[in-house]
Amino acid sequence: MTDFLLDPALVDLRARVRAFVDQRILPVEEAILAESVAGERKTLQALQAEARAAGLWTPHLPVEYGGLGLGVMGMCALFREMGRSPVGAKVFNCDAPDQGNMDLLLRAGSAPLREKYLPPLCAAEVTSAFCMTEPAPGAGADPSNLRTRARPEGGGFVIDGHKWYSTGGERAAFLIVMARTSDDPRTGASMFVVDRDAPGVEYVRRIPVMSEPVLDHLEGEFRFTGVQVGPEAVLGGVGDGFRLAQARLVPARLTHCMRWLGLAARALEMCRAYLGARRSFGKRLGEHQLVQKMIAENATAIHAGNLMTLHCATLLEAGQDKAARPYSSMAKTHV
């Protein structure tokens, strides 16, 4: 039987994050979103300073990088509370794609890469992007279709290719780029850290999506033409790209799930408050049986999503990464 009971210290930390979100973020949430559309960050940066002072900054990072050293289970618990606001994770500096890119640099970055890119990213002085998806017939849901190539030259590599839907691309200071280095189906891809302003990197455009262009959730399109990088730019080793993609994307699915579950729980709270105040046909809306059924079904779906996500998190914390993969996909599909 899986035990989802949290350590008392983590329960206390979760309560602190919940209080910070409800008391400090929600009252100014609309101001942060409006400022972000206008290119301003005054309110966001003020709250980030508060989160840092409260000891809630980058909780996923090791203590030596200013974080709290939490594992996957701990981060799932906190993301559930941060997700009550669409700007919550950004305030605590663990939003996508930066959180996953920090983890990749820690897991697989060379000493020069960590020294150059981690400190400003951990301090929220810069943002980053993850570049894997390509226009058809390139890589999308199937990364084996990868068309971007990195060929060895002069001790380093030269990258040529085309990427789009690169989250964070418009404002990123650096990019993590997935490129093909051989035709081997298992070890044919590698990941490279590339400076945004490196010669040959062209930012083509912001790709329009259904949501508002807020914060750093901006989908970018890039072309790479003869981009030269040194051997230290490789994450892990040559041929580790597919392995690192799995290591990054499986827990990333969980963090996205928990954020959306947090927002869903907040929406359900708002619905229940309205149903208790609004009257129709002589009684409160919440007293109508069909309305009660809808609320119950939503509460059940949210609870199921929580359990599916936490189950996958326990597998990851136990080092069972391969076993966790299908469950992360199930959680993503359900949520």
Coordinates of C-alpha atoms in Angstrom, one line a residue:
M1 CA 0.0 0.0 0.0
T2 CA 1.4 3.4 -0.9
D3 CA 1.6 5.9 1.9
F4 CA 1.1 9.5 0.9
L5 CA 1.4 10.9 4.4
L6 CA 3.8 13.9 4.4
D7 CA 6.5 14.6 7.0
P8 CA 5.3 17.2 9.6
A9 CA 8.0 19.7 8.5
L10 CA 6.7 19.4 4.9
V11 CA 3.1 19.9 6.1
D12 CA 4.2 23.1 7.9
L13 CA 6.0 24.3 4.8
R14 CA 3.0 23.6 2.6
A15 CA 0.8 25.7 5.0
R16 CA 3.3 28.5 4.7
V17 CA 3.2 28.5 0.9
R18 CA -0.6 28.3 1.0
A19 CA -0.8 31.3 3.3
F20 CA 1.7 33.3 1.1
V21 CA -0.3 32.5 -2.0
D22 CA -3.7 33.4 -0.5
Q23 CA -2.6 36.5 1.5
R24 CA 0.1 38.0 -0.8
I25 CA -0.3 36.7 -4.3
L26 CA -4.0 36.4 -4.9
P27 CA -4.8 40.0 -4.0
V28 CA -2.4 41.3 -6.7
E29 CA -2.7 38.5 -9.2
E30 CA -4.5 40.6 -11.8
A31 CA -2.0 43.4 -11.4
I32 CA 0.9 41.0 -12.1
L33 CA -0.8 39.6 -15.2
A34 CA -1.7 43.1 -16.5
E35 CA 1.9 44.4 -15.9
S36 CA 3.3 41.3 -17.6
V37 CA 1.3 42.0 -20.8
A38 CA 2.7 45.6 -20.7
G39 CA 6.3 44.3 -20.2
E40 CA 6.4 45.4 -16.5
R41 CA 7.4 43.3 -13.5
K42 CA 7.4 45.7 -10.5
T43 CA 4.7 43.8 -8.5
L44 CA 6.1 40.4 -9.4
Q45 CA 9.7 41.4 -8.4
A46 CA 8.4 42.8 -5.1
L47 CA 6.7 39.5 -4.3
Q48 CA 9.8 37.5 -5.3
A49 CA 11.8 39.5 -2.8
E50 CA 9.2 38.7 -0.1
A51 CA 9.3 35.0 -1.0
R52 CA 13.1 35.0 -0.8
A53 CA 13.0 36.7 2.6
A54 CA 10.4 34.2 3.8
G55 CA 12.7 31.3 3.0
L56 CA 10.4 30.0 0.2
W57 CA 12.7 30.7 -2.7
T58 CA 13.5 28.0 -5.3
P59 CA 12.4 25.1 -3.0
H60 CA 13.4 22.5 -5.6
L61 CA 17.1 23.5 -5.5
P62 CA 19.8 22.2 -3.1
V63 CA 20.6 24.4 -0.1
E64 CA 23.9 25.4 -1.6
Y65 CA 22.1 27.1 -4.5
G66 CA 19.7 28.9 -2.2
G67 CA 16.9 26.4 -2.2
L68 CA 15.2 24.0 0.3
G69 CA 16.5 20.7 -1.2
L70 CA 13.0 19.2 -1.7
G71 CA 12.4 16.0 -3.6
V72 CA 9.7 15.2 -6.1
M73 CA 7.1 14.5 -3.4
G74 CA 7.8 17.7 -1.6
M75 CA 7.6 19.7 -4.7
C76 CA 4.3 18.1 -5.7
A77 CA 2.9 19.2 -2.3
L78 CA 4.1 22.8 -2.8
F79 CA 3.1 23.0 -6.5
R80 CA -0.5 22.2 -5.5
E81 CA -0.6 25.3 -3.4
M82 CA 1.4 27.5 -5.8
G83 CA -0.9 26.5 -8.6
R84 CA -3.8 28.3 -6.9
S85 CA -2.6 31.3 -8.9
P86 CA -1.3 31.1 -12.5
V87 CA 1.6 33.3 -11.3
G88 CA 2.3 31.4 -8.1
A89 CA 5.3 29.3 -9.3
K90 CA 6.9 32.3 -10.9
V91 CA 6.8 34.2 -7.6
F92 CA 8.8 31.3 -6.0
N93 CA 11.1 31.0 -9.0
C94 CA 10.2 27.5 -9.9
D95 CA 8.1 28.0 -13.0
A96 CA 8.4 26.2 -16.3
P97 CA 10.7 25.9 -18.1
D98 CA 13.2 27.4 -15.7
Q99 CA 12.6 24.8 -13.0
G100 CA 13.2 21.9 -15.3
N101 CA 16.2 23.6 -16.9
M102 CA 17.8 24.2 -13.4
D103 CA 17.3 20.5 -12.6
L104 CA 19.0 19.5 -15.9
L105 CA 22.0 21.8 -15.3
L106 CA 22.4 20.3 -11.8
R107 CA 22.0 16.8 -13.0
A108 CA 24.0 16.8 -16.2
G109 CA 25.8 20.2 -16.6
S110 CA 29.6 20.5 -16.6
A111 CA 31.2 22.6 -14.0
P112 CA 31.7 25.5 -16.5
L113 CA 28.0 25.3 -17.4
R114 CA 26.8 25.3 -13.8
E115 CA 29.1 28.2 -12.9
K116 CA 27.9 30.3 -15.8
Y117 CA 24.2 29.7 -16.1
L118 CA 22.9 28.5 -12.7
P119 CA 23.6 31.5 -10.5
P120 CA 21.7 34.1 -12.6
L121 CA 18.9 31.6 -13.3
C122 CA 18.6 30.7 -9.6
A123 CA 18.4 34.4 -8.7
A124 CA 15.7 35.1 -11.4
E125 CA 18.0 37.5 -13.1
V126 CA 17.6 35.7 -16.4
T127 CA 15.2 33.2 -17.9
S128 CA 15.8 30.2 -20.2
A129 CA 14.0 28.1 -22.8
F130 CA 13.8 24.4 -23.8
C131 CA 14.0 23.7 -27.5
M132 CA 13.0 20.2 -28.6
T133 CA 9.8 20.6 -30.7
E134 CA 10.3 21.2 -34.5
P135 CA 8.0 21.9 -37.4
A136 CA 6.8 18.8 -39.3
P137 CA 8.3 16.5 -40.2
G138 CA 10.6 17.1 -37.3
A139 CA 10.3 16.1 -33.6
G140 CA 7.0 16.7 -31.8
A141 CA 5.4 14.1 -29.6
D142 CA 7.8 11.6 -31.2
P143 CA 11.4 12.9 -30.5
S144 CA 12.9 10.2 -32.7
N145 CA 11.9 12.5 -35.7
L146 CA 14.5 14.9 -34.6
R147 CA 15.9 16.9 -37.6
T148 CA 18.1 19.5 -35.9
R149 CA 21.7 18.3 -36.2
A150 CA 24.9 18.9 -34.3
R151 CA 28.1 17.8 -36.2
P152 CA 31.5 17.6 -34.6
E153 CA 33.9 20.3 -35.7
G154 CA 37.1 21.7 -34.2
G155 CA 36.7 19.9 -30.9
G156 CA 33.2 21.2 -30.5
F157 CA 29.9 21.1 -32.5
V158 CA 28.1 23.0 -35.2
I159 CA 24.3 23.1 -34.8
D160 CA 21.9 23.5 -37.7
G161 CA 18.1 23.2 -37.4
H162 CA 14.7 24.7 -36.8
K163 CA 12.8 24.7 -33.5
W164 CA 9.4 26.1 -32.5
Y165 CA 7.0 26.1 -29.5
S166 CA 10.1 26.7 -27.4
T167 CA 8.6 27.8 -24.1
G168 CA 10.2 30.9 -22.7
G169 CA 12.0 31.5 -26.0
E170 CA 11.1 35.2 -26.4
R171 CA 13.0 36.4 -23.3
A172 CA 15.4 33.6 -22.7
A173 CA 19.1 34.4 -22.1
F174 CA 20.1 30.8 -23.0
L175 CA 18.5 27.8 -24.7
I176 CA 18.7 24.0 -24.0
V177 CA 18.7 22.6 -27.5
M178 CA 18.0 18.9 -28.5
A179 CA 19.9 17.9 -31.6
R180 CA 20.8 14.8 -33.5
T181 CA 24.4 13.7 -33.2
S182 CA 24.1 10.2 -34.8
D183 CA 21.4 8.0 -36.4
D184 CA 21.4 5.5 -33.5
P185 CA 17.7 5.2 -32.4
R186 CA 18.6 5.1 -28.7
T187 CA 21.8 7.3 -28.4
G188 CA 21.4 9.5 -31.4
A189 CA 20.5 12.7 -29.7
S190 CA 22.3 15.1 -27.4
M191 CA 21.5 18.3 -25.5
F192 CA 23.4 21.5 -25.8
V193 CA 23.3 24.8 -23.8
V194 CA 23.4 27.6 -26.3
D195 CA 23.6 31.4 -25.7
R196 CA 20.6 33.2 -27.1
D197 CA 22.8 35.8 -28.7
A198 CA 25.3 33.3 -30.2
P199 CA 26.2 33.9 -33.9
G200 CA 23.8 31.9 -36.0
V201 CA 20.9 31.9 -33.5
E202 CA 17.9 33.6 -35.1
Y203 CA 14.7 34.3 -33.1
V204 CA 12.1 34.1 -35.8
R205 CA 8.9 35.1 -34.0
R206 CA 6.6 34.6 -31.0
I207 CA 4.1 31.9 -31.8
P208 CA 0.5 32.9 -31.0
V209 CA -1.4 30.5 -28.7
M210 CA -4.8 30.5 -27.1
S211 CA -3.7 32.1 -23.8
E212 CA -2.6 35.6 -23.1
P213 CA 1.2 36.3 -23.5
V214 CA 1.9 36.5 -19.8
L215 CA 5.2 36.3 -17.9
D216 CA 7.7 34.0 -19.7
H217 CA 5.1 31.5 -21.1
L218 CA 5.9 32.8 -24.6
E219 CA 6.3 30.2 -27.3
G220 CA 9.2 31.1 -29.6
E221 CA 10.5 29.9 -33.0
F222 CA 14.2 29.7 -33.6
R223 CA 16.6 28.9 -36.5
F224 CA 20.1 27.6 -35.9
T225 CA 22.5 28.2 -38.8
G226 CA 26.1 27.1 -38.2
V227 CA 25.9 27.7 -34.5
Q228 CA 29.3 26.8 -32.9
V229 CA 29.5 25.5 -29.4
G230 CA 32.4 24.0 -27.4
P231 CA 32.5 20.5 -25.9
E232 CA 31.6 21.9 -22.5
A233 CA 28.1 22.9 -23.9
V234 CA 27.0 19.2 -24.0
L235 CA 24.7 18.2 -21.1
G236 CA 25.7 14.8 -19.8
G237 CA 27.5 13.2 -22.6
V238 CA 27.1 12.9 -26.4
G239 CA 24.2 10.6 -27.0
D240 CA 22.5 11.3 -23.6
G241 CA 19.7 13.4 -25.1
F242 CA 16.8 11.0 -25.1
R243 CA 17.7 9.8 -21.6
L244 CA 17.9 13.3 -20.3
A245 CA 14.7 14.2 -22.0
Q246 CA 12.9 11.5 -20.1
A247 CA 14.6 12.5 -16.8
R248 CA 13.3 16.1 -17.4
L249 CA 9.9 15.5 -18.8
V250 CA 8.5 12.8 -16.5
P251 CA 8.7 14.9 -13.3
A252 CA 7.8 18.0 -15.3
R253 CA 4.4 16.3 -16.1
L254 CA 3.8 16.0 -12.4
T255 CA 4.6 19.6 -11.6
H256 CA 2.2 20.8 -14.4
C257 CA -0.5 18.4 -13.1
M258 CA -0.2 19.7 -9.5
R259 CA -0.3 23.3 -10.6
W260 CA -3.5 22.7 -12.6
L261 CA -5.0 20.7 -9.7
G262 CA -4.3 23.6 -7.4
L263 CA -6.1 26.0 -9.8
A264 CA -8.9 23.5 -10.2
A265 CA -9.3 23.3 -6.4
R266 CA -9.5 27.1 -6.2
A267 CA -12.1 27.2 -8.9
L268 CA -14.1 24.6 -7.0
E269 CA -13.9 26.7 -3.9
M270 CA -15.2 29.7 -5.8
C271 CA -18.1 27.6 -7.2
R272 CA -19.1 26.3 -3.8
A273 CA -19.0 29.8 -2.3
Y274 CA -21.3 31.1 -5.1
L275 CA -23.6 28.1 -4.8
G276 CA -24.1 29.0 -1.1
A277 CA -25.0 32.6 -1.9
R278 CA -27.1 32.4 -5.0
R279 CA -30.7 31.4 -4.8
S280 CA -32.9 29.9 -7.5
F281 CA -36.4 28.5 -7.4
G282 CA -36.7 29.2 -3.8
K283 CA -33.5 27.7 -2.5
R284 CA -29.8 28.0 -2.7
L285 CA -28.2 26.6 -5.9
G286 CA -26.1 24.3 -3.7
E287 CA -29.3 22.6 -2.5
H288 CA -30.3 21.4 -6.0
Q289 CA -29.4 17.8 -6.5
L290 CA -28.0 18.1 -10.0
V291 CA -25.7 20.9 -8.9
Q292 CA -24.5 18.8 -6.0
K293 CA -23.8 16.0 -8.4
M294 CA -21.6 18.2 -10.5
I295 CA -19.7 19.5 -7.5
A296 CA -19.2 15.9 -6.3
E297 CA -17.9 14.8 -9.7
N298 CA -15.5 17.6 -9.8
A299 CA -14.2 17.0 -6.3
T300 CA -13.7 13.3 -7.1
A301 CA -11.8 14.1 -10.3
I302 CA -9.5 16.5 -8.5
H303 CA -8.9 13.9 -5.7
A304 CA -8.1 11.2 -8.3
G305 CA -5.7 13.5 -10.0
N306 CA -3.9 14.2 -6.7
L307 CA -3.6 10.5 -6.0
M308 CA -2.3 9.6 -9.4
T309 CA 0.3 12.4 -9.3
L310 CA 1.5 11.5 -5.8
H311 CA 1.7 7.8 -6.7
C312 CA 4.0 8.7 -9.6
A313 CA 6.0 11.0 -7.3
T314 CA 6.6 8.1 -4.8
L315 CA 8.0 6.0 -7.6
L316 CA 10.4 8.7 -8.7
E317 CA 11.6 9.3 -5.1
A318 CA 12.3 5.6 -4.8
G319 CA 14.5 5.7 -7.9
Q320 CA 12.0 3.8 -10.1
D321 CA 12.2 6.3 -13.0
K322 CA 11.3 3.7 -15.7
A323 CA 8.3 2.4 -13.7
A324 CA 7.1 6.0 -13.2
R325 CA 6.9 6.8 -16.9
P326 CA 3.5 5.3 -17.7
Y327 CA 1.9 6.7 -14.5
S328 CA 3.2 10.2 -15.3
S329 CA 1.4 10.0 -18.7
M330 CA -1.8 8.7 -17.0
A331 CA -1.7 11.6 -14.6
K332 CA -1.2 14.1 -17.4
T333 CA -4.1 12.5 -19.4
H334 CA -6.4 12.6 -16.4
V335 CA -5.6 16.1 -15.3

